[in-house]
Coordinates of C-alpha atoms and ligand atoms in Angstrom, one line a residue:
W163 CA 94.0 140.8 128.9
A164 CA 96.8 138.1 130.8
P165 CA 99.5 139.0 130.8
S166 CA 101.0 135.5 130.8
P167 CA 98.0 132.8 130.3
A168 CA 98.4 129.4 131.3
V169 CA 98.4 126.7 129.2
I170 CA 97.8 122.9 129.4
I171 CA 98.4 120.2 127.4
V172 CA 96.5 116.5 127.1
G173 CA 99.3 114.0 125.8
S174 CA 102.7 114.2 124.8
G175 CA 102.6 112.4 121.5
I176 CA 103.7 114.2 118.6
S177 CA 101.2 116.8 118.5
G178 CA 101.1 117.8 121.9
V179 CA 105.2 118.1 121.7
V180 CA 105.3 120.9 118.6
A181 CA 102.0 122.6 120.6
A182 CA 104.5 123.0 124.1
H183 CA 107.0 123.6 121.5
R184 CA 106.1 126.5 119.4
L185 CA 104.8 128.5 122.3
Y186 CA 107.9 127.7 123.9
I187 CA 110.1 129.8 121.9
N188 CA 107.6 132.0 121.1
G189 CA 108.0 133.1 125.0
Y190 CA 105.0 131.6 126.5
R191 CA 106.3 130.2 129.6
R192 CA 103.7 129.0 131.9
L193 CA 103.1 125.6 129.9
R194 CA 102.3 122.2 131.3
V195 CA 102.3 118.9 129.3
L196 CA 100.1 116.1 131.2
E197 CA 100.7 112.7 129.5
A198 CA 99.3 109.9 130.6
T199 CA 101.5 107.3 130.3
G200 CA 105.3 107.3 130.9
R201 CA 106.6 108.3 128.1
S202 CA 105.9 110.7 125.2
G203 CA 105.7 110.0 122.2
G204 CA 102.4 108.6 122.0
R205 CA 101.9 106.8 118.5
I206 CA 105.4 106.9 118.1
R207 CA 107.3 104.7 119.3
S208 CA 109.9 103.2 118.5
L209 CA 111.3 99.8 120.8
K210 CA 115.3 100.2 121.0
N211 CA 117.8 96.8 121.2
R212 CA 118.5 95.7 124.3
R213 CA 121.2 93.2 125.6
R214 CA 118.7 91.3 126.9
Q215 CA 117.2 89.5 123.8
P216 CA 120.2 89.7 122.3
C217 CA 118.6 87.3 119.3
F218 CA 115.9 90.2 118.2
Y219 CA 116.7 93.1 116.0
P220 CA 120.6 92.4 116.4
G221 CA 123.1 94.7 116.0
K222 CA 121.7 98.2 115.4
G223 CA 118.3 99.1 114.8
F224 CA 114.3 99.5 116.1
I225 CA 110.8 98.1 116.3
E226 CA 108.6 100.6 114.9
L227 CA 105.9 99.7 117.0
G228 CA 103.6 103.2 115.3
A229 CA 104.7 105.4 113.2
Q230 CA 107.1 104.1 110.8
W231 CA 107.5 105.6 107.5
I232 CA 107.5 109.4 107.0
H233 CA 104.7 109.5 103.8
G234 CA 106.1 111.9 101.6
P235 CA 109.3 112.6 102.2
S236 CA 109.7 115.9 99.9
P237 CA 110.1 119.8 101.5
N238 CA 106.2 120.7 102.3
N239 CA 106.2 117.9 105.0
P240 CA 107.3 118.9 108.2
V241 CA 107.9 115.9 109.6
Y242 CA 110.8 115.8 106.8
Q243 CA 111.7 119.3 107.3
L244 CA 112.9 118.6 110.9
A245 CA 114.3 115.3 110.7
S246 CA 115.7 116.9 107.8
Q247 CA 117.4 119.9 109.8
Y248 CA 117.8 117.5 113.1
S249 CA 120.3 115.1 110.7
L250 CA 118.3 112.6 111.6
L251 CA 117.8 110.3 108.6
D252 CA 119.5 108.6 105.8
P253 CA 121.7 110.4 102.9
E254 CA 119.7 108.5 100.6
A255 CA 116.5 109.7 102.2
L256 CA 117.6 113.4 101.6
T257 CA 118.4 113.3 97.3
K258 CA 116.5 115.0 95.3
E259 CA 115.3 112.0 93.1
N260 CA 113.9 110.5 96.5
Q261 CA 112.3 113.9 96.9
E262 CA 110.8 113.4 94.1
E263 CA 110.0 110.0 93.6
D264 CA 106.1 109.9 92.8
G265 CA 105.0 107.0 95.3
D266 CA 101.5 107.3 95.3
G267 CA 100.9 107.1 99.2
H268 CA 101.5 103.1 99.0
L269 CA 105.3 101.0 99.2
P270 CA 106.2 98.7 96.4
L271 CA 103.9 95.8 96.5
C272 CA 104.7 93.6 93.7
S273 CA 106.9 91.6 95.3
I274 CA 106.9 87.2 95.2
S275 CA 102.9 86.4 95.5
H276 CA 101.7 83.2 97.6
T277 CA 98.8 81.2 97.5
N278 CA 97.3 79.3 100.6
A279 CA 97.9 76.4 97.7
G280 CA 102.0 77.0 98.4
K281 CA 102.5 78.8 94.8
R282 CA 103.3 81.2 93.8
I283 CA 101.5 83.8 91.1
S284 CA 103.0 85.1 87.5
Q285 CA 104.6 88.4 88.2
A286 CA 102.5 89.2 84.9
L287 CA 99.4 88.3 86.4
V288 CA 100.2 90.4 89.5
A289 CA 101.0 93.6 87.3
N290 CA 98.2 92.9 85.8
I291 CA 96.2 93.6 88.9
T292 CA 98.5 96.0 90.5
E293 CA 98.2 98.1 87.5
L294 CA 94.2 98.0 87.6
Y295 CA 93.9 97.8 90.9
S296 CA 96.0 101.8 91.3
A297 CA 94.2 103.7 88.2
W298 CA 91.1 103.0 90.1
L299 CA 92.1 103.7 93.2
K300 CA 93.3 107.4 91.6
Q301 CA 90.0 107.3 89.7
S302 CA 87.8 106.9 93.6
Q303 CA 90.2 110.4 94.5
N304 CA 88.8 112.1 92.0
V305 CA 85.4 111.8 91.5
S306 CA 83.3 114.3 91.4
K307 CA 81.8 116.0 94.8
E308 CA 79.0 117.1 92.5
E309 CA 77.3 113.8 91.1
C310 CA 78.8 111.4 94.5
D311 CA 75.9 109.8 96.4
P312 CA 76.8 110.7 100.2
K313 CA 76.6 107.8 101.4
S314 CA 78.8 105.7 99.2
S315 CA 82.0 104.6 99.8
V316 CA 85.7 103.4 98.5
G317 CA 85.3 99.9 98.4
G318 CA 81.4 99.7 96.9
F319 CA 83.4 102.1 94.1
I320 CA 86.0 100.2 93.6
K321 CA 83.9 96.7 93.9
Q322 CA 82.0 98.0 90.9
K323 CA 84.9 98.6 89.2
I324 CA 86.1 95.0 90.1
A325 CA 82.0 93.6 88.6
E326 CA 82.7 96.1 85.8
K327 CA 86.1 94.5 84.5
L328 CA 85.0 90.4 85.6
T329 CA 82.4 90.5 82.7
E330 CA 86.4 89.7 80.4
W331 CA 88.1 87.2 82.5
D332 CA 88.7 84.5 81.6
T333 CA 87.7 81.6 84.0
A334 CA 90.5 80.5 84.2
T335 CA 91.9 83.7 86.1
A336 CA 89.3 85.5 87.3
D337 CA 88.9 83.3 90.5
T338 CA 93.5 84.1 91.0
K339 CA 92.8 87.8 89.4
L340 CA 89.6 88.1 92.3
A341 CA 91.3 86.5 95.1
F342 CA 94.3 88.6 94.7
L343 CA 92.3 92.0 94.6
N344 CA 90.6 90.8 97.9
G345 CA 94.4 90.6 99.5
L346 CA 94.7 94.5 97.5
L347 CA 91.6 95.8 99.2
N348 CA 92.8 94.3 103.1
H349 CA 96.2 96.1 102.5
E350 CA 94.1 99.2 102.0
C351 CA 92.4 98.7 105.3
C352 CA 95.8 98.7 106.9
I353 CA 96.3 102.0 105.3
S354 CA 93.4 103.5 105.6
G355 CA 93.0 102.3 109.4
T356 CA 89.3 100.4 108.9
H357 CA 88.0 97.2 109.1
S358 CA 86.7 97.0 105.5
M359 CA 87.0 100.1 102.1
D360 CA 82.9 100.1 102.8
Y361 CA 83.1 102.3 105.7
V362 CA 85.3 104.8 103.9
A363 CA 83.1 107.6 102.6
L364 CA 84.2 108.1 98.5
C365 CA 82.8 111.6 98.0
P366 CA 85.7 113.3 100.8
Y367 CA 88.0 111.0 100.0
G368 CA 90.1 112.5 97.6
E369 CA 91.0 115.4 99.8
Y370 CA 93.5 113.4 101.6
T371 CA 96.6 115.0 100.0
L372 CA 99.4 112.7 98.9
L373 CA 102.8 114.5 99.1
P374 CA 105.7 113.9 96.8
G375 CA 108.7 111.7 97.9
L376 CA 109.5 107.6 98.4
D377 CA 108.4 107.3 102.0
C378 CA 111.5 106.9 104.3
T379 CA 112.0 105.9 107.3
F380 CA 114.4 107.0 110.9
P381 CA 117.5 104.9 111.4
G382 CA 117.3 106.3 114.6
G383 CA 113.9 105.0 115.0
F384 CA 111.0 107.6 114.9
E385 CA 110.9 108.4 118.3
S386 CA 113.9 110.3 117.8
L387 CA 112.4 113.2 115.9
V388 CA 110.1 113.2 119.1
T389 CA 113.4 113.4 121.4
Q390 CA 114.8 116.2 119.5
I391 CA 111.8 118.5 119.2
K392 CA 111.4 117.9 123.4
S393 CA 114.8 118.6 124.4
A394 CA 113.8 122.9 123.9
L395 CA 111.9 121.9 126.4
P396 CA 112.3 122.7 130.4
N397 CA 112.6 119.3 132.0
D398 CA 109.8 120.3 134.2
T399 CA 107.5 120.7 131.8
I400 CA 106.1 117.7 131.0
L401 CA 104.2 115.3 133.4
F402 CA 104.2 112.0 132.8
N403 CA 101.9 109.8 134.4
K404 CA 99.3 112.0 134.7
T405 CA 96.0 110.9 133.0
V406 CA 93.0 113.8 132.7
K407 CA 89.2 113.1 134.2
T408 CA 87.6 115.7 133.1
I409 CA 88.4 119.3 131.5
H410 CA 85.7 121.8 132.9
W411 CA 85.5 125.2 131.3
N412 CA 83.7 128.2 130.5
G413 CA 84.2 128.2 134.5
A414 CA 85.6 130.5 137.6
F415 CA 88.7 129.1 138.9
Q416 CA 91.0 130.8 141.1
G417 CA 94.5 129.5 140.9
S418 CA 96.9 129.8 143.5
D419 CA 98.0 133.6 142.2
A420 CA 94.4 135.2 143.5
R421 CA 93.2 134.6 139.7
I422 CA 90.5 133.4 138.2
Y423 CA 90.4 131.0 135.7
P424 CA 88.4 129.5 133.1
V425 CA 89.5 126.0 133.2
Q426 CA 90.1 123.3 135.6
V427 CA 91.6 119.9 134.6
Q428 CA 91.1 117.5 136.7
C429 CA 93.5 114.4 136.8
E430 CA 92.5 111.2 137.8
D431 CA 95.2 111.1 140.9
G432 CA 93.1 114.1 142.4
D433 CA 95.5 116.5 141.0
M434 CA 93.5 120.0 139.8
F435 CA 95.9 122.7 137.4
V436 CA 93.9 125.8 136.5
A437 CA 94.2 127.2 133.1
D438 CA 93.1 130.1 130.8
H439 CA 93.7 127.3 127.7
V440 CA 94.0 124.0 127.2
I441 CA 95.1 122.1 124.0
V442 CA 93.7 118.3 123.9
T443 CA 96.3 116.6 122.0
V444 CA 94.2 113.0 123.0
S445 CA 93.2 110.7 120.1
L446 CA 89.5 109.9 118.9
G447 CA 89.7 106.6 119.5
F448 CA 89.8 107.8 123.2
L449 CA 87.4 111.4 122.5
K450 CA 84.8 108.0 121.1
E451 CA 85.3 105.9 124.3
Q452 CA 85.4 109.4 126.6
A453 CA 82.3 111.1 124.8
S454 CA 80.8 112.5 127.4
G455 CA 82.7 112.6 130.9
F456 CA 86.3 114.4 129.2
L457 CA 84.5 118.1 129.2
S458 CA 82.4 119.6 131.2
P459 CA 79.8 121.1 130.5
P460 CA 79.2 118.9 127.9
L461 CA 81.2 119.9 123.5
P462 CA 78.4 121.4 121.2
V463 CA 76.4 118.9 119.0
H464 CA 78.4 119.8 116.2
K465 CA 81.4 118.8 117.9
A466 CA 80.0 115.6 119.5
Q467 CA 79.3 114.6 116.1
A468 CA 82.1 115.2 114.6
I469 CA 83.4 112.5 117.2
Q470 CA 80.6 109.7 116.6
N471 CA 81.3 110.1 112.5
L472 CA 84.0 109.9 112.2
G473 CA 86.1 106.7 112.0
F474 CA 88.9 105.5 114.3
G475 CA 89.9 101.6 113.2
T476 CA 93.0 99.7 114.4
I477 CA 95.1 98.0 112.7
N478 CA 97.8 96.1 114.3
K479 CA 102.1 94.7 113.4
I480 CA 103.2 91.8 114.3
I481 CA 106.8 91.7 113.6
M482 CA 108.8 88.0 113.7
E483 CA 112.3 87.1 113.7
F484 CA 113.6 84.1 112.0
K485 CA 116.9 82.8 112.3
E486 CA 117.2 82.4 109.0
P487 CA 115.5 83.9 106.4
F488 CA 113.6 82.3 104.2
W489 CA 112.6 84.3 101.7
D490 CA 114.7 85.4 98.4
P491 CA 117.9 88.5 99.4
D492 CA 115.9 91.3 97.1
C493 CA 112.3 90.7 98.1
I494 CA 110.1 93.4 99.6
T495 CA 107.7 92.6 100.7
I496 CA 105.3 89.4 100.3
Q497 CA 101.9 89.1 99.5
L498 CA 99.2 86.5 100.6
V499 CA 96.9 85.3 98.1
W500 CA 93.9 83.6 99.3
E501 CA 91.7 81.0 96.7
G502 CA 87.9 81.0 96.3
E503 CA 88.0 85.0 98.6
S504 CA 86.3 87.3 96.6
P505 CA 85.8 90.9 97.1
L506 CA 82.2 90.5 95.5
A507 CA 81.5 87.2 97.9
Q508 CA 80.8 87.7 100.9
S509 CA 81.8 84.6 102.8
K510 CA 80.7 84.1 106.9
I511 CA 84.1 84.8 109.3
N512 CA 84.5 82.3 111.6
M513 CA 86.9 84.6 113.5
K514 CA 89.1 82.2 115.4
Q515 CA 90.1 79.7 112.1
D516 CA 90.0 82.9 109.6
W517 CA 91.8 85.8 111.3
V518 CA 94.6 85.2 109.7
K519 CA 93.1 85.8 106.6
K520 CA 92.9 89.7 107.2
I521 CA 96.1 89.7 106.6
P522 CA 97.7 91.1 103.3
G523 CA 101.1 89.8 103.4
F524 CA 104.3 90.8 105.2
F525 CA 107.2 93.1 104.7
V526 CA 110.7 93.0 105.0
L527 CA 112.3 95.1 107.3
E528 CA 115.6 96.7 106.9
I529 CA 117.1 94.4 110.3
G530 CA 117.6 91.2 111.2
H531 CA 116.0 88.6 109.5
L532 CA 112.8 90.3 110.5
L533 CA 109.2 90.4 108.7
C534 CA 105.9 92.7 109.9
A535 CA 103.2 92.0 109.0
F536 CA 100.0 94.3 109.2
I537 CA 96.4 93.2 109.6
A538 CA 93.4 96.0 110.2
G539 CA 90.0 95.6 111.8
Q540 CA 88.1 93.3 113.3
E541 CA 90.6 90.7 113.0
S542 CA 93.5 93.1 114.4
E543 CA 90.5 93.3 117.6
Y544 CA 90.4 89.7 117.8
M545 CA 94.5 88.9 117.7
E546 CA 94.6 91.1 120.1
T547 CA 92.6 89.1 122.9
L548 CA 94.9 85.8 121.9
T549 CA 98.1 85.4 123.7
D550 CA 101.5 85.0 121.9
D551 CA 101.7 81.7 121.5
E552 CA 98.9 81.2 120.2
V553 CA 99.9 84.0 117.4
L554 CA 102.9 82.8 117.1
S555 CA 101.1 79.0 116.3
S556 CA 98.9 80.2 113.6
M557 CA 101.5 82.3 111.9
T558 CA 104.0 79.2 111.7
A559 CA 100.8 77.5 110.3
L560 CA 100.3 80.1 108.1
L561 CA 103.3 80.6 106.8
R562 CA 103.8 76.7 106.3
Q563 CA 101.1 76.7 104.0
F564 CA 101.6 79.7 101.6
T565 CA 105.5 78.5 101.1
G566 CA 103.8 74.8 100.8
N567 CA 107.3 74.2 103.3
P568 CA 105.7 72.1 106.6
N569 CA 109.0 72.2 108.1
L570 CA 109.3 75.7 108.2
P571 CA 111.1 77.0 110.8
P572 CA 108.9 78.9 113.7
P573 CA 110.1 82.5 114.5
I574 CA 112.2 82.7 117.1
R575 CA 110.4 85.6 118.1
L576 CA 107.4 87.2 117.3
I577 CA 106.0 91.3 119.2
R578 CA 103.1 92.2 118.1
T579 CA 101.5 95.6 119.2
R580 CA 97.4 95.7 120.3
W581 CA 96.9 99.4 119.9
S582 CA 92.7 98.6 120.2
S583 CA 93.3 97.9 123.9
E584 CA 95.7 100.7 124.6
P585 CA 93.4 103.2 126.8
Y586 CA 94.9 105.9 126.0
T587 CA 94.6 105.6 121.9
R588 CA 92.0 103.2 121.2
G589 CA 92.8 102.0 118.6
S590 CA 95.4 103.6 115.4
Y591 CA 94.3 105.8 113.6
S592 CA 90.8 107.9 111.7
H593 CA 89.2 108.2 108.0
V594 CA 86.7 110.2 107.0
A595 CA 83.8 106.9 106.9
V596 CA 80.7 107.2 105.6
G597 CA 78.3 109.3 107.0
S598 CA 80.5 111.9 107.3
S599 CA 83.2 114.0 105.7
G600 CA 86.0 117.0 105.7
K601 CA 83.4 119.5 107.8
D602 CA 83.6 117.2 110.7
V603 CA 87.3 116.9 110.8
D604 CA 87.2 120.7 110.6
N605 CA 84.4 120.6 113.1
L606 CA 86.7 118.5 115.7
A607 CA 89.6 120.7 114.9
E608 CA 86.9 123.8 115.8
P609 CA 88.1 125.1 119.5
V610 CA 85.2 126.2 122.1
P611 CA 84.1 128.3 122.6
N612 CA 85.5 130.0 119.3
Y613 CA 84.1 133.4 120.2
G614 CA 83.2 135.6 122.9
A615 CA 85.5 137.0 125.8
K616 CA 86.6 134.6 126.8
P617 CA 86.9 132.5 123.7
F618 CA 89.4 129.7 122.8
Q619 CA 89.5 127.9 126.1
V620 CA 89.9 124.6 124.6
L621 CA 91.3 123.2 121.6
F622 CA 91.8 120.7 119.4
A623 CA 94.6 119.3 117.9
G624 CA 96.0 115.7 116.9
E625 CA 96.2 113.4 113.7
A626 CA 92.0 113.7 113.2
T627 CA 91.9 117.2 113.4
H628 CA 93.8 117.9 110.1
R629 CA 91.3 118.0 106.5
T630 CA 94.6 117.5 104.6
F631 CA 96.6 115.1 106.6
Y632 CA 94.9 112.9 109.1
S633 CA 96.7 109.7 110.0
T634 CA 100.1 111.1 109.4
T635 CA 102.6 112.3 111.9
H636 CA 103.2 115.5 109.4
G637 CA 99.5 116.0 109.6
A638 CA 99.3 115.8 114.0
L639 CA 102.5 117.8 113.5
L640 CA 100.6 120.6 111.4
S641 CA 98.3 120.3 114.0
G642 CA 100.2 121.1 117.3
R643 CA 102.2 124.4 115.3
R644 CA 98.4 125.2 114.5
E645 CA 96.8 125.8 117.7
A646 CA 99.9 127.1 118.9
E647 CA 100.0 129.4 116.4
R648 CA 95.9 130.5 117.8
L649 CA 96.7 131.5 120.6
I650 CA 99.7 133.3 119.5
A651 CA 98.0 134.7 117.1
R652 CA 95.6 136.4 119.7
Y653 CA 97.6 136.9 122.2
Q654 CA 99.7 139.5 119.7
E655 CA 96.2 141.2 119.2
L656 CA 95.4 141.4 123.3
D657 CA 98.8 142.7 122.9
M658 CA 98.4 145.5 120.2
L659 CA 94.7 146.9 121.2
H660 CA 96.4 146.5 125.0
N661 CA 99.8 149.0 123.4
K662 CA 97.0 151.4 121.3
S663 CA 94.8 151.8 124.0
K664 CA 97.7 152.8 126.8
Ligands
LIG13 C1 102.5 108.3 109.6 C2 103.6 105.9 109.3 N1 102.2 104.2 110.7 C3 101.1 102.7 111.9 C4 100.6 102.3 112.9 C5 100.1 103.4 114.5 C6 99.8 105.0 114.1 N2 100.7 106.2 111.7 P1 99.1 110.1 119.8 O1 97.9 109.0 120.0 O2 100.0 109.7 119.1 O3 99.5 111.0 121.4 C7 98.4 111.6 122.3 C8 98.8 111.5 123.8 O4 98.0 111.8 124.8 C9 99.6 110.4 123.8 O5 100.6 110.3 124.3 C10 98.6 109.6 125.1 O6 99.1 108.9 125.8 C11 98.0 110.8 125.4 N3 96.6 110.7 126.3 C12 95.7 110.3 126.4 N4 94.3 110.4 127.0 C13 94.7 111.4 127.1 C14 94.7 111.9 129.5 N5 93.3 111.4 129.3 N6 95.5 112.8 129.8 C15 96.9 112.6 129.3 N7 97.5 112.1 128.0 C16 96.3 111.3 127.4 N8 102.1 107.5 110.7 O7 102.8 109.9 109.5 N9 103.0 107.1 109.1 O8 104.4 105.1 109.3 C17 102.4 105.5 110.2 C18 101.3 103.8 111.5 C19 100.3 100.9 113.8 C20 99.6 103.1 114.9 C21 100.4 104.7 112.3 C22 101.7 106.9 110.7 C23 99.8 107.1 112.2 C24 100.5 108.3 113.2 O9 101.4 107.2 114.2 C25 99.8 109.2 114.2 O10 98.8 109.8 113.4 C26 100.7 109.8 115.1 O11 101.5 109.4 115.3 C27 99.7 110.8 116.2 O12 100.1 112.0 116.7 P2 98.8 112.7 118.0 O13 99.8 113.3 118.8 O14 97.9 113.2 116.7 O15 98.6 111.7 118.4 C28 94.0 107.8 100.2 C29 94.4 108.0 102.0 C30 94.5 107.3 103.4 C31 94.4 107.9 104.6 N10 95.6 107.2 104.7 C32 96.8 107.5 104.5 C33 98.1 107.2 105.4 C34 98.6 106.1 106.4 C35 99.1 106.1 108.2 N11 100.5 105.3 107.9 C36 99.8 104.2 108.6 C37 101.7 103.6 108.2 C38 102.2 103.4 109.4 C39 102.7 102.3 109.3

């Protein structure tokens, strides 16, 4: 029985900071958070207005490089709960109407749809196809588990629906409808964090749970939430630029207090920390890359397989500022439709010239004259290899083509993310890939060892460990709480036993 357990948390993203906070307010004082980078927040990263860049995001406002929206801001969403408690949201986000709105996890799509021939697509066609697509997507979330082939994918399911419907469409509009659907599937890849919806497993797809509420943003940046949570921790709790190299567990390591600890954490800079428990919150992308060396002894087979089986894709943002907006003032999104593209055809990709075709469109940001494009998958990873100038010239050419205006001024500034190249993330977020299931998510979340005299030496949190809210900040937050609570419950139990035996 340890009177005051030493707990190390690896990573200060939202799951790590929340785990530390929960332990701290429950009286745990021997806490250390080891963070590889120079900041907290991980995949929550808000870029503040800087004086040296007067043109970019003028006035107030934040650019979100990672998480942007609270998905389903309603009372059961812990991110929403905390953000409201800390008064971080606009009054509009707090209204009952906003909380009750059923956004089905998708932002309003229909706005203006342009084709690469510089034409606008009729609103009637857009509404008709969007409605069909939404219905198919809902069906894919409700397939009966008993009848579902484990090898089937969400992409395959939707393509089958498209192929069935195609026979009813007249030849004059069929190509545009297919091209539009192709864009919707590219958009879906950004939501699911995958290269292709063909990679996303159909049978467990419905396990992902949508919360009600109209997605909202943080006026002071998403990072303001992390800053608030960690403000309750003593300053020296988080050690920055402290990269964990290997976690040795099931051992016997002597601490400076002469106690023997089961875990020793070895950092890249040579520092060593002993602990009773380590909560690992690094991304699934990092775990995939480090598979063998990060834990010693290695993880049991079912956990190693979960890491391998689950999907972790890349989505990136390309944010552009324009001197003047060229879009309608009430426009929320601009959709791009590539004529000739079809979800039913397998086209060979020439990455250099075709990577932009993966961009489904642009969001108009609420601040300044800013557009934000999302791009998923291999094309997104290819974009990371290009220079800023190359991305800027591709985007200018793209916009000129789609607006039909060869003189459209280029953006005055561009910023893009490179989540796949980030060494401590290696992608954006997880999905349940074909060949995996929700059980893999549970296996990933399982602590090691899970039994015996010294259980829970290494615990696992982070978005990819939440079975129904994976990929989101609220999933990450809940996973951090879950692992902190696991330790709190364990020590309460030990306390009770100890008191009884006295
Ligand atoms: C959300 C949204 N959102 C866009 C983009 C991205 C993500 N998400 P962290 O990685 O944060 O922390 C780990 C820390 O560990 C980190 O600081 C590392 O530096 C550190 N570390 C690593 N290795 C280490 C080592 N060796 N030693 C020490 N430290 C180490 N979520 O709610 N709303 O709008 C978006 C978006 C571009 C990249 C998002 C969004 C995902 C969240 O950002 C993410 O889940 C959490 O921040 C992760 O926190 P964490 O603590 O787990 O890890 C039907 C169906 C489909 C399912 N999907 C639907 C929802 C889609 C999600 N939304 C996406 C949309 C956007 C725009």
